CSV table of C-alpha atoms and ligand atoms in Angstrom, one decimal:
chain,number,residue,atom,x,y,z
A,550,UNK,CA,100.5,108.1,110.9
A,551,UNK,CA,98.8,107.2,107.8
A,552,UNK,CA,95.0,107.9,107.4
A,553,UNK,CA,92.5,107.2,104.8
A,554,UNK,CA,89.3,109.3,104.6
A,555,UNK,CA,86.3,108.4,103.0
A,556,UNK,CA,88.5,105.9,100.8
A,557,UNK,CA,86.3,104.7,97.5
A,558,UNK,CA,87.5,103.0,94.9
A,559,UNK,CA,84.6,102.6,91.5
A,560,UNK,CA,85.4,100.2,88.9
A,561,UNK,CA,83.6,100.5,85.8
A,562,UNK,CA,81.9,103.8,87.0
A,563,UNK,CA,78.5,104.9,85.7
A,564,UNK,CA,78.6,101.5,83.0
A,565,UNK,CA,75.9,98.6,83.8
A,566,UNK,CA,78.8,96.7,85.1
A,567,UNK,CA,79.6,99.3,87.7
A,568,UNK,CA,81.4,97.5,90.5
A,569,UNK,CA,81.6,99.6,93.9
A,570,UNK,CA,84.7,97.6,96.1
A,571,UNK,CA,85.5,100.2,98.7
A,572,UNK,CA,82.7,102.3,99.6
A,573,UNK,CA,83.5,105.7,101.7
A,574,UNK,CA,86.6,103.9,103.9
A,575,UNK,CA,88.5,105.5,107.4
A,576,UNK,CA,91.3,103.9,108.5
A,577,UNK,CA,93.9,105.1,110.5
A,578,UNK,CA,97.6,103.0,110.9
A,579,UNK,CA,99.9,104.2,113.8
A,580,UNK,CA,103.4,104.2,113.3
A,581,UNK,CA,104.9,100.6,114.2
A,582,UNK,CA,101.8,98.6,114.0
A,583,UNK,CA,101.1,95.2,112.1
A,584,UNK,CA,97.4,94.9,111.2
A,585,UNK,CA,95.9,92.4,108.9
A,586,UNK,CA,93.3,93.2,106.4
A,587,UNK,CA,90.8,90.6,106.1
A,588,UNK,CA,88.3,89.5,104.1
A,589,UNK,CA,86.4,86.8,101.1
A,590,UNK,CA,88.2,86.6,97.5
A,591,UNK,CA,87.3,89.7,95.7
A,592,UNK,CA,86.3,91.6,98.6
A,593,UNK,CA,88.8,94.5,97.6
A,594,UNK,CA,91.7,93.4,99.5
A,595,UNK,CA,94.1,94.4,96.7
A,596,UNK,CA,92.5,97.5,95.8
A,597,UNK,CA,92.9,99.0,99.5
A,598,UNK,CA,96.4,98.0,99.4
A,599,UNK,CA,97.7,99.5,96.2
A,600,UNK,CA,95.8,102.5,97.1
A,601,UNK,CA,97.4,102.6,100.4
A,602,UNK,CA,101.1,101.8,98.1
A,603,UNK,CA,100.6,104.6,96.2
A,604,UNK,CA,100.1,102.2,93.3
A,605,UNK,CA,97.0,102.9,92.2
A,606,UNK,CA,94.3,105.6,92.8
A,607,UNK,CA,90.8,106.3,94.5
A,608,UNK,CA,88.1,107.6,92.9
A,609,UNK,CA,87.3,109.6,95.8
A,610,UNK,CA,88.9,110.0,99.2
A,611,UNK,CA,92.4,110.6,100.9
A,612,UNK,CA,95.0,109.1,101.4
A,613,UNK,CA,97.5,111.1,104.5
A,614,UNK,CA,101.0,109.7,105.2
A,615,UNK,CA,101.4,112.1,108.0
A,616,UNK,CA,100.2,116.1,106.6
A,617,UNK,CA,100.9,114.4,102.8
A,618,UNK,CA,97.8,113.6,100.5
A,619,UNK,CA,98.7,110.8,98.2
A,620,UNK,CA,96.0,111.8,95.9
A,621,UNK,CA,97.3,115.0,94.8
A,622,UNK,CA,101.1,114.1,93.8
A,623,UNK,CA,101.8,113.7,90.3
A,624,UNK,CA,102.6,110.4,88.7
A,625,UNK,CA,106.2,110.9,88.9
A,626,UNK,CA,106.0,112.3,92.6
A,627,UNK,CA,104.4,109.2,93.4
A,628,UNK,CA,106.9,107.1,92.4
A,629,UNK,CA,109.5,109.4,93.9
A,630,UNK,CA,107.2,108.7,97.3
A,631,UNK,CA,107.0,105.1,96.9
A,632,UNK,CA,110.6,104.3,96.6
A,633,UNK,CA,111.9,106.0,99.3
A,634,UNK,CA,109.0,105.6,102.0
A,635,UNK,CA,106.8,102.1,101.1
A,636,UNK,CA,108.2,98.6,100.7
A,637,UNK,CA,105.6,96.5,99.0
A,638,UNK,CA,105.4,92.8,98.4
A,639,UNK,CA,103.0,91.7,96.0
A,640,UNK,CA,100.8,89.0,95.6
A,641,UNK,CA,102.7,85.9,94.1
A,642,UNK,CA,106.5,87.8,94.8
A,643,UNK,CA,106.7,89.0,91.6
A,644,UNK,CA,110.5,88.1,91.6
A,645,UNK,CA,112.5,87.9,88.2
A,646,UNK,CA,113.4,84.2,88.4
A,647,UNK,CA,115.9,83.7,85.9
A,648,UNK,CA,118.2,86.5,87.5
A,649,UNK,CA,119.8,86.2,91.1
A,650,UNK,CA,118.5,86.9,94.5
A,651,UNK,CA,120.9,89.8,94.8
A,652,UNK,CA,119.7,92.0,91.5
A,653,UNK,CA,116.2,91.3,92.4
A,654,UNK,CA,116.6,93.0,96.2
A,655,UNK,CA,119.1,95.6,94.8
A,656,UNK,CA,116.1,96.1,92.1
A,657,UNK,CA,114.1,99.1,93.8
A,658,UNK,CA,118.0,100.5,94.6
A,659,UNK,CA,117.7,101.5,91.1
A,660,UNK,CA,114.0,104.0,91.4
A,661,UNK,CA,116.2,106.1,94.3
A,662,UNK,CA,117.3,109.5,92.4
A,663,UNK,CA,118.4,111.9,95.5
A,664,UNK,CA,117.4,110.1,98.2
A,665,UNK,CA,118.3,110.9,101.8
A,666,UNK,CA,118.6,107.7,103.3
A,667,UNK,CA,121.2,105.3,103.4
A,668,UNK,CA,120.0,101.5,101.8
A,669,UNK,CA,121.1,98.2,103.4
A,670,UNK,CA,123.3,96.5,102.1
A,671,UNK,CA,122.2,93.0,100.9
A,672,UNK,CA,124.6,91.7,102.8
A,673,UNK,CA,122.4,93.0,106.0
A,674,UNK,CA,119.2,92.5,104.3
A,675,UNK,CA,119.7,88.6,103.8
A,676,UNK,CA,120.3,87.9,107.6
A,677,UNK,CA,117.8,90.1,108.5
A,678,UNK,CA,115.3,87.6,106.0
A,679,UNK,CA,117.3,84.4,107.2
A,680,UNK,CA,118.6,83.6,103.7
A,681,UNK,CA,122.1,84.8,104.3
A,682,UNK,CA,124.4,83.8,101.3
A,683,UNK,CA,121.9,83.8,98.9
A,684,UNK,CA,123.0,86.9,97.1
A,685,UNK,CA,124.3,84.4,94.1
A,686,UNK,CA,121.3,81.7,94.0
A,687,UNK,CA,118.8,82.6,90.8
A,688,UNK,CA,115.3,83.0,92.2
A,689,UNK,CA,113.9,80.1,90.1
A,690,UNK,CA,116.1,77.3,92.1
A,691,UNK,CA,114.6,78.5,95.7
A,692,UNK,CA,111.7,76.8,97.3
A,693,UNK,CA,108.4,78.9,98.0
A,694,UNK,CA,109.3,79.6,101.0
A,695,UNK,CA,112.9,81.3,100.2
A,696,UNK,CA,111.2,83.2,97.1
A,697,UNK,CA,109.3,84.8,99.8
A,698,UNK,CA,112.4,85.9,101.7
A,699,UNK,CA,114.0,87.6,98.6
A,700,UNK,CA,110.7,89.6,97.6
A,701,UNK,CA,110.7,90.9,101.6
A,702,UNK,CA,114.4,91.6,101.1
A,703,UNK,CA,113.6,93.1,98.0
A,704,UNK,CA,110.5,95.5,99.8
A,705,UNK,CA,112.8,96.7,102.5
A,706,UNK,CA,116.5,97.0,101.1
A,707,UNK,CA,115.7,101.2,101.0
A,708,UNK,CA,114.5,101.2,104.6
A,709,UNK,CA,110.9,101.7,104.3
A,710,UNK,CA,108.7,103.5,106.5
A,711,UNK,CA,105.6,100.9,105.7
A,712,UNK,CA,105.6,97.4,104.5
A,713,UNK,CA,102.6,96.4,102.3
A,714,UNK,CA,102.4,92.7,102.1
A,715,UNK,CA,100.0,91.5,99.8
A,716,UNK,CA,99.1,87.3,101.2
A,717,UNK,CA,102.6,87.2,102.0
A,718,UNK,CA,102.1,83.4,102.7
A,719,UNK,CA,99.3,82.9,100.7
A,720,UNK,CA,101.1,80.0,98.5
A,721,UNK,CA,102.8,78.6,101.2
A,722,UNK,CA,102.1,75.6,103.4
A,723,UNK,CA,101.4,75.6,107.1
A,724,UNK,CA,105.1,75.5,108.9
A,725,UNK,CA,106.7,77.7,106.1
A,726,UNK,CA,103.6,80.4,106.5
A,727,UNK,CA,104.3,80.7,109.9
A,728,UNK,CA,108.3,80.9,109.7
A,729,UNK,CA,107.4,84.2,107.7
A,730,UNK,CA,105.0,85.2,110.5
A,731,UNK,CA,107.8,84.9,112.8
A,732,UNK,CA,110.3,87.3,110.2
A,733,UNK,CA,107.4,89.7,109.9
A,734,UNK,CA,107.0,90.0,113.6
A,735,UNK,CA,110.2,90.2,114.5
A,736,UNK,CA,110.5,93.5,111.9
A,737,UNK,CA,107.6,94.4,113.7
A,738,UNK,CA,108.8,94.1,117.1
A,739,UNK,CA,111.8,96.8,115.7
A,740,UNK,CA,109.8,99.2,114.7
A,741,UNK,CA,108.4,98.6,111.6
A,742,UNK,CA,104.4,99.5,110.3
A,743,UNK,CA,103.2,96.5,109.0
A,744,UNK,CA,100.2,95.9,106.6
A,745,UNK,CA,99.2,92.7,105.6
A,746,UNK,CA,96.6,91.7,103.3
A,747,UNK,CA,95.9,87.3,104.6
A,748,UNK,CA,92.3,85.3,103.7
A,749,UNK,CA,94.3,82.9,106.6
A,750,UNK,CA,92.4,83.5,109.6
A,751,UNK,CA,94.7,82.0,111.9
A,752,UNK,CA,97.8,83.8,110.5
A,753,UNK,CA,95.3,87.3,110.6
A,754,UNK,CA,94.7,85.9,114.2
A,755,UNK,CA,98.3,86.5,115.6
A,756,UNK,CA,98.6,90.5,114.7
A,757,UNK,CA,97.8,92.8,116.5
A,758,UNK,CA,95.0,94.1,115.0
A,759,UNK,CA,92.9,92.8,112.1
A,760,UNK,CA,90.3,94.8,109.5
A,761,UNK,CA,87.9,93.1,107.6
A,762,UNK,CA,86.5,94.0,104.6
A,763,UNK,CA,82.6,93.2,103.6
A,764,UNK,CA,80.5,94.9,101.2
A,765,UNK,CA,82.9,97.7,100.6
A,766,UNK,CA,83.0,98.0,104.6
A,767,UNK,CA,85.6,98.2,106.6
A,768,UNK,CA,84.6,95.7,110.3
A,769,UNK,CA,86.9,95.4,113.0
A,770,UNK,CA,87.8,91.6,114.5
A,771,UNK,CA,86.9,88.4,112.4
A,772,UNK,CA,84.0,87.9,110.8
A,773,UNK,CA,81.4,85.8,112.5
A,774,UNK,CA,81.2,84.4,108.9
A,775,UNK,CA,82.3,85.4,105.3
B,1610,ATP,N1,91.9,96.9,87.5
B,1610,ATP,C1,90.7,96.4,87.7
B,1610,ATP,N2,89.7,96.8,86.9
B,1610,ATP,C2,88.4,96.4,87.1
B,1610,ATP,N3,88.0,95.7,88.2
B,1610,ATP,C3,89.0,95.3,89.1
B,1610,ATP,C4,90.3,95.7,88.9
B,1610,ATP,N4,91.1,95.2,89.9
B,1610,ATP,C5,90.2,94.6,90.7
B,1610,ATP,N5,88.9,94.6,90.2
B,1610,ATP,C6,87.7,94.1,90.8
B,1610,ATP,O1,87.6,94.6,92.1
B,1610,ATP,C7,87.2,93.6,93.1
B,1610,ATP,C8,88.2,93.5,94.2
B,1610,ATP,O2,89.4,92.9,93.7
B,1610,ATP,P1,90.7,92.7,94.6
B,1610,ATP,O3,91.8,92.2,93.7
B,1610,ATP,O4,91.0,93.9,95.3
B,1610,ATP,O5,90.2,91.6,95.6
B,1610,ATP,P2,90.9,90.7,96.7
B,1610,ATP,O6,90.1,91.0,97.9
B,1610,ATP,O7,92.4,91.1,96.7
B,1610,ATP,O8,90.7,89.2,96.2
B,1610,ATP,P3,91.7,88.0,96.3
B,1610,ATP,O9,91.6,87.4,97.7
B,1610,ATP,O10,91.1,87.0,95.3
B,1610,ATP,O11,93.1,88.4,96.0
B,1610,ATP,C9,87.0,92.4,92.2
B,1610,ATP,O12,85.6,92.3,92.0
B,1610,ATP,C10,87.8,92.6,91.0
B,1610,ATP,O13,87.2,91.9,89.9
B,1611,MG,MG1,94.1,90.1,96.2
């Protein structure tokens, strides 16, 4: 289980330009679920998830995976964390295109000092994401669509315990957002905790539960408007 308590996150504290995003935030995420985080541009979408990645840090609050507080590990115990327990797929991929599709999914193989668990292998990683074959293609000659495979590839090649997605099809048209829908689902329907950050209300409108974020507030269901 993985709980935030009285999450906030302060940009630009105590300055004229101080910019409160997340404002005293509970949220808890049970093992295996897929929920999508909702919510206008700027609304702090981002912020929650890199908190929730252990990529970045609130200025108040907790973040539990299980009895483990995020906020008081080290910098380098975080990164230990990260690697072997969160898979996170970032906002525009953030995929090295010049090199192959295999060294960017064996890429977070390389942050995994004396960990327990076994990694996939890419073999098992690309037919799990539908692009089996692909280990030799470089990133930059793949449609949108396949660039999103790899980076999902690339977030759960160590066998993650949570996959953060951050707009996972937010570049991608219509029939191509959906066919990573259906992927995400179907790791879903084996087990895995899903979070997904979407502004597309009909994509949020297919997991199982959806949070939406106003005024630093966290509201259950779709907003009425936004
Ligand atoms: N590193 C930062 N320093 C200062 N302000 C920041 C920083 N990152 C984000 N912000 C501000 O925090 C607010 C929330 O940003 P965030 O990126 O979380 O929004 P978002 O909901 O993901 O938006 P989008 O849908 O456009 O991706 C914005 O007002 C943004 O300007
Ligand atoms: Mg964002």
């Amino acid at each position: 289980m993985i709980s935030l308590k009285n999450l906030s996150k302060v940009y630009f504290k105590g300055k004229r330009n101080e910019n409160l995003v997340l404002d005293q935030i509970n949220l808890d995420i049970a093992p295996g679920e897929l929920m999508a985080i909702t919510g206008k541009s700027g609304a702090g979408k981002t912020t929650l998830l890199h908190m929730v990645a252990g990529l970045d840090r609130p200025s108040s609050g907790h973040i539990f995976y299980d009895q483990l507080d995020l906020t008081t590990l080290k910098e380098h115990e975080l990164a230990n964390f990260r690697a072997s327990h969160v898979g996170i797929i970032l906002q525009n991929f953030a995929l090295l295109l010049n090199e192959s599709v295999e060294s960017n999914v064996t890429l977070p193989l390389l942050f995994q000092k004396g960990r327990k668990k076994k990694a996939m292998s890419v073999e098992e990683v690309l037919n799990i994401c539908q692009i089996p074959g692909f280990e030799k293609r470089k990133v930059k000659e793949l449609s949108g669509g396949e660039m999103q495979r790899v980076a999902i590839a690339r977030a759960l090649i160590a066998r993650p315990d949570i996959l953060i997605a951050d707009e996972p099809t937010g570049s991608l048209d219509s029939v191509t957002s959906m066919s990573i829908l259906e992927l995400l689902k179907s790791l879903h329907d084996s087990g895995m905790t899903i979070l997904m950050v979407t502004h597309d209300e009909e994509i949020a409108s297919l997991c199982q539960r959806i949070i939406h974020i106003r005024d630093g507030k966290l509201m259950t269901g779709l907003p009425s408007e936004s």
